[in-house]
Each structure stands twice: as structure tokens, then as C-alpha cells.
GROMACS .gro file of C-alpha atoms in nm:
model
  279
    1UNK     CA    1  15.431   7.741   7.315
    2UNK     CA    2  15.248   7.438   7.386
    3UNK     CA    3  14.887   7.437   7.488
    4UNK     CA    4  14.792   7.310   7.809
    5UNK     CA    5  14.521   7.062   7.816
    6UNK     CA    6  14.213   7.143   7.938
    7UNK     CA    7  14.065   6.989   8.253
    8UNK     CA    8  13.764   6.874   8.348
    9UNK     CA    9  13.505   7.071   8.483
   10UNK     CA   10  13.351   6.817   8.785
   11UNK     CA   11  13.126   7.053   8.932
   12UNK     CA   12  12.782   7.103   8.776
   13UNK     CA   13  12.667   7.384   8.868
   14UNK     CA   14  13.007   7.583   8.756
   15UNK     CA   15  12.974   7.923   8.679
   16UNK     CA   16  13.239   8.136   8.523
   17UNK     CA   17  13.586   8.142   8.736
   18UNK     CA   18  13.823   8.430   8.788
   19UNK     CA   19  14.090   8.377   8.471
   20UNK     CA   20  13.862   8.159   8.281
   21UNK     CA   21  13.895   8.143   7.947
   22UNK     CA   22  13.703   8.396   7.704
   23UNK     CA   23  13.546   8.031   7.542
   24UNK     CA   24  13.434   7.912   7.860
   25UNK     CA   25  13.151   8.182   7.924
   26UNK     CA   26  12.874   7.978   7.715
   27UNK     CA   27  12.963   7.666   7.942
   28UNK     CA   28  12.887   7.870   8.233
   29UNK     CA   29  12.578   8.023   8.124
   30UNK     CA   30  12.463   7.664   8.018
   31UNK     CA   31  12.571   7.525   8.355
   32UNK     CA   32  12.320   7.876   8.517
   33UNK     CA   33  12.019   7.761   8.322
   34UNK     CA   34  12.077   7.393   8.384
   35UNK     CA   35  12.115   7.520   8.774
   36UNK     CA   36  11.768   7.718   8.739
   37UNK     CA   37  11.571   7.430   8.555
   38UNK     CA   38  11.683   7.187   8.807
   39UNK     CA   39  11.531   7.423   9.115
   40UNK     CA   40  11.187   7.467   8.899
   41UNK     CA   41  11.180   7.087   8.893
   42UNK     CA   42  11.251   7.067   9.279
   43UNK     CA   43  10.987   7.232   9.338
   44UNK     CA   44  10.742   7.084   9.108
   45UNK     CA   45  10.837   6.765   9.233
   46UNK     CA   46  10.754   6.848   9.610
   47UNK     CA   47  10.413   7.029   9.463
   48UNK     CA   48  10.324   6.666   9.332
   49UNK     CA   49  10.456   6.489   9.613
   50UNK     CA   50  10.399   6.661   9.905
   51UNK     CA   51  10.723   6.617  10.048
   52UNK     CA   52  11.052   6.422   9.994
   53UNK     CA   53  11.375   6.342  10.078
   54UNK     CA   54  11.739   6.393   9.889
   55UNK     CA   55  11.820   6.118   9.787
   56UNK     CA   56  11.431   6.045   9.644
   57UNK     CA   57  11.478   6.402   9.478
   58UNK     CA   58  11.815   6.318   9.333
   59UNK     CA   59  11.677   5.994   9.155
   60UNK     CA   60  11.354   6.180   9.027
   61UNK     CA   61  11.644   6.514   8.882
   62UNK     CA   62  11.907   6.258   8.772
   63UNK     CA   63  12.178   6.371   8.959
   64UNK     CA   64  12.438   6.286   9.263
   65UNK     CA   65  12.271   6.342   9.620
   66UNK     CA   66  12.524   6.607   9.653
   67UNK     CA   67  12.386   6.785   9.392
   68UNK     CA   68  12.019   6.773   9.457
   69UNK     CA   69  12.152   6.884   9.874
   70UNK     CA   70  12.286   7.150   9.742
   71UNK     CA   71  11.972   7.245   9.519
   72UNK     CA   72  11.815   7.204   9.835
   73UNK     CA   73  11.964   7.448  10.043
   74UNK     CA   74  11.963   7.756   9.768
   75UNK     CA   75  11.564   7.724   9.786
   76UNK     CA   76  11.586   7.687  10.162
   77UNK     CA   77  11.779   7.977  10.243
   78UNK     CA   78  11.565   8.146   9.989
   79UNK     CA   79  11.252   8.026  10.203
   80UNK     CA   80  11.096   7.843   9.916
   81UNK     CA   81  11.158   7.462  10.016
   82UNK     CA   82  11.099   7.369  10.428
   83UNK     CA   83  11.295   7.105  10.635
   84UNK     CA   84  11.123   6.878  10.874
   85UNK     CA   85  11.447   6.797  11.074
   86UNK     CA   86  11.309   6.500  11.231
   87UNK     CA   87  11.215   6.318  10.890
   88UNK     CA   88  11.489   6.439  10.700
   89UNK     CA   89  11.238   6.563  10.446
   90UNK     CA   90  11.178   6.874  10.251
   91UNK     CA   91  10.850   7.046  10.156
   92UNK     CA   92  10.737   7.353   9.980
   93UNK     CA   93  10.829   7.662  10.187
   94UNK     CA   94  10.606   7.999  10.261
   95UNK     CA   95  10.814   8.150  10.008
   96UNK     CA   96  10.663   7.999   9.777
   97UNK     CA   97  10.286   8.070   9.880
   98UNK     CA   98  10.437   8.484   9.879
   99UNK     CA   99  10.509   8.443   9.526
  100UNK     CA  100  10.162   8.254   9.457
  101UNK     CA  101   9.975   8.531   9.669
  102UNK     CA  102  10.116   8.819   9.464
  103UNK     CA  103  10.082   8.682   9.125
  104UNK     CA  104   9.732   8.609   9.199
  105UNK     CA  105   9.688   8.978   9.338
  106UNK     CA  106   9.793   9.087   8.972
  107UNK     CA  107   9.551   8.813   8.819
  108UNK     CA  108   9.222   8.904   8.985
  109UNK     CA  109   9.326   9.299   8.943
  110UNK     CA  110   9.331   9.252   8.602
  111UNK     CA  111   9.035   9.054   8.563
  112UNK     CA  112   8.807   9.250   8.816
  113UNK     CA  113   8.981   9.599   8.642
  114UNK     CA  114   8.873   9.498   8.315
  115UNK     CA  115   8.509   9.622   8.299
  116UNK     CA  116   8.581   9.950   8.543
  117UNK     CA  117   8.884  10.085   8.303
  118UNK     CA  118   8.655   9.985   7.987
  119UNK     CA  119   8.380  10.168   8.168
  120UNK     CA  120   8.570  10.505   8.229
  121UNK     CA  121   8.765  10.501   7.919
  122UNK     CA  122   8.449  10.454   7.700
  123UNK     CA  123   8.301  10.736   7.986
  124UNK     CA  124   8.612  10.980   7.914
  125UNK     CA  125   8.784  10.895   7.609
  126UNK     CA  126   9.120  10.867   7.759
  127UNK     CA  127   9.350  10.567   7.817
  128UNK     CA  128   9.332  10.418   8.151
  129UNK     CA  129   9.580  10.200   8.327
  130UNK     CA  130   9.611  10.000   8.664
  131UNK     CA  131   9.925   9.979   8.736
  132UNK     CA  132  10.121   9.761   9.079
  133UNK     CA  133  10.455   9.812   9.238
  134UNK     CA  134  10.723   9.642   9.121
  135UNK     CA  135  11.051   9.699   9.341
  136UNK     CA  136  11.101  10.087   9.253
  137UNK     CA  137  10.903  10.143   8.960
  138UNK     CA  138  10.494  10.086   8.883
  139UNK     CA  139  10.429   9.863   8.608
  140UNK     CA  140  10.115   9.916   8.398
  141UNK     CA  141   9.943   9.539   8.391
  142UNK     CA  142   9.613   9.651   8.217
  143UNK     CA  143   9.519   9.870   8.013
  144UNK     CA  144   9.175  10.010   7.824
  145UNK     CA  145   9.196  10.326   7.578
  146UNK     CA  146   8.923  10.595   7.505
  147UNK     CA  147   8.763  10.672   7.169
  148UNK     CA  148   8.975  10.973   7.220
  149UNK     CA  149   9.299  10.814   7.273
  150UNK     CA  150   9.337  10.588   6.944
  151UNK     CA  151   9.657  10.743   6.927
  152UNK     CA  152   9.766  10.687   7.239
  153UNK     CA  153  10.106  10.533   7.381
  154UNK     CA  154  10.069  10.141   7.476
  155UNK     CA  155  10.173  10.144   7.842
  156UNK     CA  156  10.079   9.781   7.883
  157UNK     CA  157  10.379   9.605   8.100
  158UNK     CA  158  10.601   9.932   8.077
  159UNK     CA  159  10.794   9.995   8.408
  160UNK     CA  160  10.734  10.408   8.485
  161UNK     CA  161  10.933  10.532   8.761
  162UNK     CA  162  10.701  10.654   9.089
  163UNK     CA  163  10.818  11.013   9.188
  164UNK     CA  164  10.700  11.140   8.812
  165UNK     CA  165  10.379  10.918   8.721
  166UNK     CA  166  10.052  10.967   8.882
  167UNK     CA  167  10.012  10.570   8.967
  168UNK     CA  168  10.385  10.605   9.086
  169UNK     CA  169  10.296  10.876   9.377
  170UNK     CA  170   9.991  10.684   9.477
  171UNK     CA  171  10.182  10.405   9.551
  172UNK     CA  172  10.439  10.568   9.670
  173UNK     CA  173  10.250  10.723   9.925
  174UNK     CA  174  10.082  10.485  10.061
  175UNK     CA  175  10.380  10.263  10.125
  176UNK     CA  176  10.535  10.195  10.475
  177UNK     CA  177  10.752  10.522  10.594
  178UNK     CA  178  11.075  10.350  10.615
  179UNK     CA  179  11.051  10.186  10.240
  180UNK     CA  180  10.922  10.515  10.123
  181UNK     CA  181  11.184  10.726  10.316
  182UNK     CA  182  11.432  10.490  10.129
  183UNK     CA  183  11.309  10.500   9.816
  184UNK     CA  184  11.352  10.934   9.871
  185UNK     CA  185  11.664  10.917   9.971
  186UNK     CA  186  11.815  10.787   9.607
  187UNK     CA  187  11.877  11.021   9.368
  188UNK     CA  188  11.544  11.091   9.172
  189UNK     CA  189  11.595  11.145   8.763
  190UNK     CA  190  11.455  11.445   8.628
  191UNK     CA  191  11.253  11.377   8.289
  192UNK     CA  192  11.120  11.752   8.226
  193UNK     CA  193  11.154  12.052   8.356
  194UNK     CA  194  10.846  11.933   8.588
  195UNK     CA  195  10.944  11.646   8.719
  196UNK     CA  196  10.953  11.629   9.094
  197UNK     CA  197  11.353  11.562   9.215
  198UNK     CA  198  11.319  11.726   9.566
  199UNK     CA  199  11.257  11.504   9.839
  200UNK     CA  200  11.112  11.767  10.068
  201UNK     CA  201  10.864  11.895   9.782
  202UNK     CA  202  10.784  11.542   9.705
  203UNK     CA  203  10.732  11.400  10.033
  204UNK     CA  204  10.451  11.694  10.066
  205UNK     CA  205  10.315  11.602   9.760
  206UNK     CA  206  10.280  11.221   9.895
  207UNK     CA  207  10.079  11.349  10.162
  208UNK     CA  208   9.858  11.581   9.943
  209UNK     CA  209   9.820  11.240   9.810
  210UNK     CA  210   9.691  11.038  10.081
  211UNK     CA  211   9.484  11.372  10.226
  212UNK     CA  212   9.268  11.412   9.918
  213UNK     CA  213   9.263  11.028   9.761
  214UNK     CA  214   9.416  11.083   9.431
  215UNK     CA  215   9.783  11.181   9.269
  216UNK     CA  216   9.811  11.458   8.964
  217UNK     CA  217  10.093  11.482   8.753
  218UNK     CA  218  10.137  11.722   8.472
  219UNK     CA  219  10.434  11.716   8.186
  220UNK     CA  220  10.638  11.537   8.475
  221UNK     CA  221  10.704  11.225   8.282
  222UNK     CA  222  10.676  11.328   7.922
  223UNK     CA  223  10.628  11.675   7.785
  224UNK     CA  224  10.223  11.692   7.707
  225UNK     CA  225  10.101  11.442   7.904
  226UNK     CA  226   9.862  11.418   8.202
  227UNK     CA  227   9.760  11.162   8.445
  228UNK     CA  228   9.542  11.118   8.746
  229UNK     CA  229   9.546  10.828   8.966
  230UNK     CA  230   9.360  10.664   9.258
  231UNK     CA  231   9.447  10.389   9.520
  232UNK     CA  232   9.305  10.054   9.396
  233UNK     CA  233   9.285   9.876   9.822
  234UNK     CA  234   9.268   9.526   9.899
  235UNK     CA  235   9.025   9.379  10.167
  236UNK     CA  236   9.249   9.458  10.421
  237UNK     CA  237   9.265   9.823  10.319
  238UNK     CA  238   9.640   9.753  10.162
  239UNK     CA  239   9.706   9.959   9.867
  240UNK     CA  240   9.760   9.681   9.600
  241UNK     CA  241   9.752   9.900   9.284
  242UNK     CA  242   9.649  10.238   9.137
  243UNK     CA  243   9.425  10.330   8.856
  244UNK     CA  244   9.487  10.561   8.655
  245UNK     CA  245   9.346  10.830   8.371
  246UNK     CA  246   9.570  11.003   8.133
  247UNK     CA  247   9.616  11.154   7.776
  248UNK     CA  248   9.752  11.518   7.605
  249UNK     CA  249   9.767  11.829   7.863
  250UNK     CA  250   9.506  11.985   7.592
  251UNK     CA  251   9.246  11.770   7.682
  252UNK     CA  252   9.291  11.734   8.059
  253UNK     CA  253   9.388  12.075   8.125
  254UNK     CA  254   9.321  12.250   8.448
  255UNK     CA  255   8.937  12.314   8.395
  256UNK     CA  256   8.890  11.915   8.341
  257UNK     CA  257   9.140  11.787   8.594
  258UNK     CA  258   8.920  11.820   8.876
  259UNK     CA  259   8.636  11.596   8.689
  260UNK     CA  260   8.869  11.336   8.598
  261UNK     CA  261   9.015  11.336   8.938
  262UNK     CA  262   8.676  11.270   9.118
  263UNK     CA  263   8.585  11.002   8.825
  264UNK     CA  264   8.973  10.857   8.886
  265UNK     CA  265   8.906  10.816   9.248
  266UNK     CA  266   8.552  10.702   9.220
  267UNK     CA  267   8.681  10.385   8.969
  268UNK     CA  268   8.992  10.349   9.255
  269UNK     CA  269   8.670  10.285   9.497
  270UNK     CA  270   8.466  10.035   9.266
  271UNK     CA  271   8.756   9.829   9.153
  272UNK     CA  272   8.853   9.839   9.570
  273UNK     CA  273   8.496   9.713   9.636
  274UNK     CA  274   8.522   9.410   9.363
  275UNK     CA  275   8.875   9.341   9.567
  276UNK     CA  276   8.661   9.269   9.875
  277UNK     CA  277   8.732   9.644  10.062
  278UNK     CA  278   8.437   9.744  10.255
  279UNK     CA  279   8.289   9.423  10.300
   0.00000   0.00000   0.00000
């Protein structure tokens, strides 16, 4: 049977069709990254330029004006490129200054958290982590470990889920009620036999929580493990982060806990202070 020739592909941002060809798939993954460099390069050109038009944007990306339009309107609807209507010209959008404002969140938490985790993990020998939401999980961003904890799992950049860590029920307590209330009503995985999957007993947990300024779980996550944590606030009184304490149920048993906790909360309040709450 003879083959039928192949046509053309005229549109450059193609993706993979319904019925395309099995060969075709790399094309359309090329054409996706090609896509996503071009809209990093709108938007460093408008950082350098202030603003611009299509057709000047089009010239500087080396492609058709109906390209660079339609470039144009993904980052618009997105919120990260403005129009000005009545100049026909596009700037940088307040999406993009959201972005900016979280990462640098995570920057200065990790800088100002460096010398209060070195400070309680030297003070306590266990590992200690800050750790910031990240959709519907808390991801560790910095980490300092204890004399005692040399053998001690690397949590650095590891996404733990937030109804069975200590940093998890921090910040999930302290979020808004209806993204909280949502974030219940999904089914909750159970790790151990002690992990939290009831959103009742949960949601009372959360508020033992926010009533006494720290989170405990024990075995919840991983079987011999045990973590404290303590809201990290921003200057606004926004819970940003949590900092966290944890290492083997035989060294923070029940006798220690309660030390650790106060410690916990008492680094939550220092690193809060260097993030301008109080002031």
C-alpha cells in the first residue's frame, strides 16, 4: 500500500494531534519547549524594555506577528504580561511580581534560617528543617543536622505530605478555612499505623495546633521518627514557613518532647522576628 506523503506542519507551536503518528511525538515536544523558551524571552524582553509592542516583539523573537500575538495572550491570560489598550503595548504583568515575591520569601527564609537551625541543631543534636507550602505538600528548603543526627535522612527539597509531618500540620493549620477544608476533604494516605486519615480527628489536631503554637507528630510519617514544628510568620503575621526538629522516637520520646517543643517554638519566634514580625 502506498505511503501517503507527509504534510507540512505550518503551525509552530504544534503539539501532538489526535491520530498523529507514533514518530511525530518528539516534534511536538520540540515544538512545547520551543513554545516555553519563546515566553521566557517575552518576558525578558519587556524586563529590559519596559514595554513593547507585537510587532517590535516579533522582530526581537524572530517570528511572524501572529506568533509573537499569540505568545502574548498565553502570558496575558496567565496575568504575567499587561496591555495598555490605548498604546497597543504590552508590559510585565502582577503575575509576574507574585512569582518574584514568593521566590524571594524562600530566599531570605533560607538565608535568615541559616544561623537559627545551625543554632538549635548544634543546641539539640537533631536535624532541623524549615520547610514552605508548596500546593499540597511542605517542601523542606533548608536544612542543618545535629552532632546526633550524622545519620540522619537528607530532607533537603523533599516534598512531605501535610496531614502526617509536623511542618505539614503547622501549615496546614494556619491556612485559610476554605483551602484547608479542601485540602481535608481529599482522601488522606495512610503511611503507618499512626498516621492521621480522619478529617474530624485531624481538623482537632489543627486547632491543638494553632492553640498551643507548635505541631507533634510521632511514627506518622515513617516508623521511628519524630518531629516538632513551629510557625515561622512574616511581618504581616502570615505563616510563611515552619521550622522544624526531628530524629529517632528513642531520643525524642515523651519525657523530651515537651523540651524540644518549647525550643521548636522559641526558634519559630526568632527566625519570625529576623522576617520583620513584631516590629
Amino acid at each position: 500500500m502506498p505511503r501517503t506523503q507527509k504534510q507540512p506542519d505550518r503551525s509552530e507551536e504544534a503539539g501532538r494531534e489526535p491520530g498523529r503518528p507514533e514518530r511525530q511525538r518528539g516534534r511536538g515536544a520540540a515544538g512545547a519547549v520551543q513554545s516555553v523558551d519563546r515566553a521566557v524571552s517575552v518576558l525578558e524582553s519587556l524586563a529590559r524594555h519596559g514595554e513593547a509592542g507585537v510587532t517590535e516583539i516579533a522582530e526581537e523573537l524572530g517570528v511572524h506577528k501572529s506568533t509573537a500575538f499569540r505568545l502574548l495572550g498565553v502570558l496575558e491570560n496567565r496575568g504575567l504580561v499587561a496591555q495598555a489598550k490605548d498604546r497597543g503595548k504590552y508590559c510585565l504583568g502582577a503575575g509576574v511580581l507574585r512569582l518574584a515575591g514568593a521566590a524571594a520569601v524562600r530566599l531570605d527564609i533560607s538565608q535568615e534560617g541559616v544561623p537559627v537551625c545551625r543554632e538549635v541543631a548544634d543546641e539539640l543534636g537533631e536535624t532541623v528543617n524549615i520547610a514552605v507550602l508548596d500546593d499540597d505538600a511542605a517542601v523542606n528548603i533548608m536544612q542543618a543536622r545535629g552532632t546526633a543526627a550524622v545519620t540522619a535522612q537528607n530532607w533537603l527539597g523533599r516534598r512531605t505530605p501535610l496531614h502526617a509531618t509536623s511542618s505539614g500540620k503547622v501549615l496546614l493549620a494556619h491556612l485559610p478555612p476554605t483551602l484547608r477544608e479542601g485540602l481535608l476533604a481529599r482522601p488522606l494516605t495512610r503511611f503507618t499505623d499512626r498516621t492521621v486519615t480522619g478529617a474530624a480527628v485531624l481538623r482537632a489536631e489543627l486547632e491543638a495546633v494553632v492553640r498551643q503554637g507548635y505541631g507533634v507528630t510521632v511514627e506518622e510519617l515513617e516508623l521511628g521518627l519524630a518531629a516538632v514544628a513551629a510557625p515561622v510568620r512574616a511581618h504581616d503575621g502570615e505563616v510563611i514557613a515552619a521550622i522544624s526538629v526531628s530524629g529517632p522516637v528513642y531520643r525524642l520520646d515523651a519525657d523530651r518532647l515537651p523540651e524540644v517543643a518549647r525550643r521548636t517554638a522559641a526558634a519559630g519566634a526568632e527566625l519570625s522576628r529576623r522576617m520583620g514580625y513584631g516590629f
